mmCIF file of C-alpha atoms in Angstrom:
data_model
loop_
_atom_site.group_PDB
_atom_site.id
_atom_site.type_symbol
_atom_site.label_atom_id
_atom_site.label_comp_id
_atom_site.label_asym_id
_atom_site.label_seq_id
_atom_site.Cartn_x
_atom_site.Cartn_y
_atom_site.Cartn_z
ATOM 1 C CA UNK A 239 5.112 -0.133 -18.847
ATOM 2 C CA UNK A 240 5.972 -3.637 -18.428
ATOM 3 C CA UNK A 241 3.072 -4.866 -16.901
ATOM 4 C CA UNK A 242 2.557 -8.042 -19.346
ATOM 5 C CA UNK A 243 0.315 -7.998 -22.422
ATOM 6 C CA UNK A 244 -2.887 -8.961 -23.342
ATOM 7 C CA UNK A 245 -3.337 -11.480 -26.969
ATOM 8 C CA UNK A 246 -5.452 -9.243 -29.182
ATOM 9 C CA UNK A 247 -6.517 -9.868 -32.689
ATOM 10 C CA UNK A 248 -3.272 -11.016 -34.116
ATOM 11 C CA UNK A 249 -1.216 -9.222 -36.849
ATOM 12 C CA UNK A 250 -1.793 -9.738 -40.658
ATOM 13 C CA UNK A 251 1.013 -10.911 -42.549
ATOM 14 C CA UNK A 252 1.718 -9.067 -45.400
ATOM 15 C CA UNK A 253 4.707 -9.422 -48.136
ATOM 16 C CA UNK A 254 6.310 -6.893 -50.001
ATOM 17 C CA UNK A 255 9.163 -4.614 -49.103
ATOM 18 C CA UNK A 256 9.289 -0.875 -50.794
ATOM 19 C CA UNK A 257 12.217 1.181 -50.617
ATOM 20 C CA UNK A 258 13.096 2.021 -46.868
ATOM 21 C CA UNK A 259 10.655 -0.522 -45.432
ATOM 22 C CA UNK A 260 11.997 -3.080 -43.085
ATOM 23 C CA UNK A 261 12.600 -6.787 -44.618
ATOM 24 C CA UNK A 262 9.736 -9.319 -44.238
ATOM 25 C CA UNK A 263 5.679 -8.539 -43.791
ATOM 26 C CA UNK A 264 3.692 -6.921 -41.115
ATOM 27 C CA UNK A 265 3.488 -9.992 -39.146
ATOM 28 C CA UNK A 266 6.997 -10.059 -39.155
ATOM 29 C CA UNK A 267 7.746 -6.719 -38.214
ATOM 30 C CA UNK A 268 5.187 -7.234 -35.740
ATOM 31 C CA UNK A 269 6.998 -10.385 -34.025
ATOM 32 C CA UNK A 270 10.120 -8.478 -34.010
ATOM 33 C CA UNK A 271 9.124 -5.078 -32.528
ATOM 34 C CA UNK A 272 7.786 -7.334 -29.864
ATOM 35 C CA UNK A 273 10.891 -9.062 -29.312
ATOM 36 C CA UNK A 274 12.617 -5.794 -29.199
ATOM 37 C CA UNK A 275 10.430 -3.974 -26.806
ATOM 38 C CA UNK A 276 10.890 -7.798 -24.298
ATOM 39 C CA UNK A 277 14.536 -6.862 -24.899
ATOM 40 C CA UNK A 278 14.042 -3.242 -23.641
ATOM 41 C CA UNK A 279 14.953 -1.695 -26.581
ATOM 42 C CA UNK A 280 11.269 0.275 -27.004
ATOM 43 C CA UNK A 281 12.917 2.929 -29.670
ATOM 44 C CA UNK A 282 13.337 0.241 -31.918
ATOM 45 C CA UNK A 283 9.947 -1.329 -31.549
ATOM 46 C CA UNK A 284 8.578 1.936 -32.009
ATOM 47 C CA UNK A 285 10.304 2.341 -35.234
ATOM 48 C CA UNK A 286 8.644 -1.167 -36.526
ATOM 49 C CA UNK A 287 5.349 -1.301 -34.753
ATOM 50 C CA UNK A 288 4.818 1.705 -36.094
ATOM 51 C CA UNK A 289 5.734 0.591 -39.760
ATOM 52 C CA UNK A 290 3.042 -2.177 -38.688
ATOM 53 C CA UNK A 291 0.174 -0.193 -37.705
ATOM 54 C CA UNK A 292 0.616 2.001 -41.195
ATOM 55 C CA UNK A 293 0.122 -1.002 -42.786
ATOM 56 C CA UNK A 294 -2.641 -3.175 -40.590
ATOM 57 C CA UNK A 295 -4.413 -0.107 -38.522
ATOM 58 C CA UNK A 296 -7.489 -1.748 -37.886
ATOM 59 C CA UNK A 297 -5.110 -4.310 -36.008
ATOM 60 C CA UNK A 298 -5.737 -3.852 -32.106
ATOM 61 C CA UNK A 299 -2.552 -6.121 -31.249
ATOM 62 C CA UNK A 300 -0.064 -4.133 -33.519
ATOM 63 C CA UNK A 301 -1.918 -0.974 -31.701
ATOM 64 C CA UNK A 302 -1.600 -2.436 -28.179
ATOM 65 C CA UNK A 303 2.221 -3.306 -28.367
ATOM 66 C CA UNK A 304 2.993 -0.076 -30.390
ATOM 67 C CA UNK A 305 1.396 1.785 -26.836
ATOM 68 C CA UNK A 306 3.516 -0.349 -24.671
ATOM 69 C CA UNK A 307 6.661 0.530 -26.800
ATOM 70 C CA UNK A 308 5.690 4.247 -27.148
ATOM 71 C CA UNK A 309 5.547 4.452 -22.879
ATOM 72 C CA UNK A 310 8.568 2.625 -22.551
ATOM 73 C CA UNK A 311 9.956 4.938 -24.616
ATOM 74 C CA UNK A 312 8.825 7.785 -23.072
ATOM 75 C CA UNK A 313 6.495 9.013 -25.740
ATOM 76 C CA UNK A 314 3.068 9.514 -23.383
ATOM 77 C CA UNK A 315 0.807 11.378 -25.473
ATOM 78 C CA UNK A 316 1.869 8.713 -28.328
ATOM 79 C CA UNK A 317 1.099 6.188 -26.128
ATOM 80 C CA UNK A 318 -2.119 7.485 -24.693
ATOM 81 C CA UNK A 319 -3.118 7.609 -28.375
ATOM 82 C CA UNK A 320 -2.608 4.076 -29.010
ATOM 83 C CA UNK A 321 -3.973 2.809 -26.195
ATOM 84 C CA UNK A 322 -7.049 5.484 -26.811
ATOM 85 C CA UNK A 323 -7.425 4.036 -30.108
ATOM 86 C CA UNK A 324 -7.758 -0.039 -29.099
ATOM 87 C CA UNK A 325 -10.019 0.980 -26.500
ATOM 88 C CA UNK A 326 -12.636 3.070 -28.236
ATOM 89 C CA UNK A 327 -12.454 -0.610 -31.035
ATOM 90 C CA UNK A 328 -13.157 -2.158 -27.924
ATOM 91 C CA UNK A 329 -14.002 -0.590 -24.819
ATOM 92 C CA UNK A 330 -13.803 -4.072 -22.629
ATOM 93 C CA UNK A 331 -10.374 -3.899 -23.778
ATOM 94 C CA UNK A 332 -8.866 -3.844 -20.212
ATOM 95 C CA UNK A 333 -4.912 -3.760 -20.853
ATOM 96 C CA UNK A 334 -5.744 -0.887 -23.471
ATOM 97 C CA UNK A 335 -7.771 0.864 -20.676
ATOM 98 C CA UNK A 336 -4.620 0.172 -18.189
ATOM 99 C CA UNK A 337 -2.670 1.501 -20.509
ATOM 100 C CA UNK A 338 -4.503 4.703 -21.013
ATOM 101 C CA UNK A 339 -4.835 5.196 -17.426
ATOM 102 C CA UNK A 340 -1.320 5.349 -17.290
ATOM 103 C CA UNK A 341 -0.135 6.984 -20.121
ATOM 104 C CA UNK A 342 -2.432 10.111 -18.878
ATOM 105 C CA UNK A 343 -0.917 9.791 -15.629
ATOM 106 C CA UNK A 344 2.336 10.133 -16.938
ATOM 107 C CA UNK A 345 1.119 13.449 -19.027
ATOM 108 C CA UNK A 346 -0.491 14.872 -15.567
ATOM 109 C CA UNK A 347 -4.484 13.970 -16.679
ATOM 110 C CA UNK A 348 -4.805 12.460 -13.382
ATOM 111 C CA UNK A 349 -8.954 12.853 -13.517
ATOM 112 C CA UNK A 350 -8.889 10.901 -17.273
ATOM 113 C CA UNK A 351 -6.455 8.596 -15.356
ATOM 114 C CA UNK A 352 -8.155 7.649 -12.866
ATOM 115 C CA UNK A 353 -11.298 7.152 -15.162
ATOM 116 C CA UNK A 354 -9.510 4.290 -17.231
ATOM 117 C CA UNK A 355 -7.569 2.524 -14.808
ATOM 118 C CA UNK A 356 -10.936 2.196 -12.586
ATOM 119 C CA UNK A 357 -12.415 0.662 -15.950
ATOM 120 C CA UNK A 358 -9.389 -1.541 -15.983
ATOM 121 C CA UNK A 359 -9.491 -2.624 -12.133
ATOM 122 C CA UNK A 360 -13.563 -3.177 -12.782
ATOM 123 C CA UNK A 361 -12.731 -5.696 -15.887
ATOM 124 C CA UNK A 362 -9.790 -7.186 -13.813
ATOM 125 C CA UNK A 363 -10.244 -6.499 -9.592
ATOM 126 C CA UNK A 364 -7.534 -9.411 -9.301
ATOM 127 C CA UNK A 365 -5.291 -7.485 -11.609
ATOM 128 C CA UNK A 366 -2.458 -5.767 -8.799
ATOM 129 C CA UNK A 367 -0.494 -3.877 -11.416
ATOM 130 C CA UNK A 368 -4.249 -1.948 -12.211
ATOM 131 C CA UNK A 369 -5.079 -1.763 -8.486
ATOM 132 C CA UNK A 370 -1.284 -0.467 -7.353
ATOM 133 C CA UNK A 371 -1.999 2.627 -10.724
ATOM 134 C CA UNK A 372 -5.426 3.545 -9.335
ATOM 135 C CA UNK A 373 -4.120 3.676 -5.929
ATOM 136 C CA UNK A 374 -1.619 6.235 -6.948
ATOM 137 C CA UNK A 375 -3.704 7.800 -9.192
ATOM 138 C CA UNK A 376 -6.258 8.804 -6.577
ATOM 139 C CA UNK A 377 -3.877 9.480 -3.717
ATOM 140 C CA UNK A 378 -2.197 12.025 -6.363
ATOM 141 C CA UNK A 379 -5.613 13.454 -6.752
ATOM 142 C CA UNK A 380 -6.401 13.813 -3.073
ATOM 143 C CA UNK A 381 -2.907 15.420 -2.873
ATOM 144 C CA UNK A 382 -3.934 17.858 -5.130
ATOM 145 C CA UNK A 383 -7.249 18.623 -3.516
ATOM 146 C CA UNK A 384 -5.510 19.621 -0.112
ATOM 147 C CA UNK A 385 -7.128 16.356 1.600
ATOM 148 C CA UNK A 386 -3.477 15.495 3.303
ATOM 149 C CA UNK A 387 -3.060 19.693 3.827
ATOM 150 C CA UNK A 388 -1.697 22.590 2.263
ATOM 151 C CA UNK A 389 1.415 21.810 0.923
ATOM 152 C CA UNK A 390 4.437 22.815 2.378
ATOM 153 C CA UNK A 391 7.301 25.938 1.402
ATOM 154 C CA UNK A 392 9.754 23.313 -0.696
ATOM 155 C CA UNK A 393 7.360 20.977 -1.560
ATOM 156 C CA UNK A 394 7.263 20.022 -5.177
ATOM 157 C CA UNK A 395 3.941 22.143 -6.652
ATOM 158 C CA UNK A 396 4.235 24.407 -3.916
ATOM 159 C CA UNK A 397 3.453 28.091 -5.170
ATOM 160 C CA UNK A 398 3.857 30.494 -2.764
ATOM 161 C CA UNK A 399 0.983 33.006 -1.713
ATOM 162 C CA UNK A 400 0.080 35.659 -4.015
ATOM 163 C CA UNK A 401 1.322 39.112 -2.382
ATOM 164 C CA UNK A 402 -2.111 41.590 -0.801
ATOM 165 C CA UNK A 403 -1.958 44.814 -2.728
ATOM 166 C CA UNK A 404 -1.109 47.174 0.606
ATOM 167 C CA UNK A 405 0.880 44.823 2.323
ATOM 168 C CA UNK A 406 2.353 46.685 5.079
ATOM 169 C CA UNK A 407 2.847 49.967 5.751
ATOM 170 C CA UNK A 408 4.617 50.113 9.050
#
């Protein structure tokens, strides 16, 4: 999902390293799960920004780029739970909307979808990346409600007619 970011609350630094923890504090692990995921390698940023948020969870930036690494990783509902959980701290939280939008886009909520990302366009009209997801978001909708007609025999989501009982008997 690299559409950008958005500067949140910052990340506590913390010191300490247990057995199996990464080397350094949260802010640390923080700054380099975000350097990873700007390297596309979002695995590995999950693997620390997640270390990060067990350690700082009320931290809405660790949250937000944990989200962004979990949908670039492929991980949707992970994702949608992220980005759920910065935007119920703070529902004017327009990238965490975005991202929600998305991430239930990508798990076929198009109708929860559409609900966020219109949040996110109303916080941010200017914001094309929000616009181009609503777009899509409702035109999938519409799809889906028949308003560009019945899809056709091959189409992807085409199921074909349910057989009459009778059929016929000539």
């Amino acid at each position: 999902m690299s559409y950008g970011s958005h500067d949140g609350d910052g990340a506590a630094a913390s010191s300490g390293s247990a057995a199996g923890m990464p080397g350094g504090g949260v802010y640390d692990w923080f700054r380099r799960g975000v350097r990873l995921l700007e390297e596309r390698h979002p695995a590995a940023a999950v693997q620390l920004l997640t270390r990060a948020a067990e350690a700082e969870p009320g931290s809405r930036s660790i949250r937000e780029a944990l989200g962004r690494a979990q949908f670039d990783a492929g991980q949707y509902a992970a994702a949608l739970e992220s980005f759920r959980t910065v935007a119920v701290a703070d529902p004017s939280d327009d990238y965490a909307q975005f991202g929600w939008g998305v991430a239930a886009a990508r798990l076929g909520d198009f109708e929860s979808s559409a609900e966020h990302l219109a949040l996110a366009v109303a916080m941010q009209p200017g914001n094309e990346h929000y616009r181009a997801a609503l777009r899509q978001t409702r035109a999938t909708l519409a799809a889906r409600a028949g308003a560009f007609g019945p899809l056709q025999p091959g189409a992807p989501g085409y199921l074909a007619p349910p057989e009459e009982p009778g059929g016929d008997t000539a």
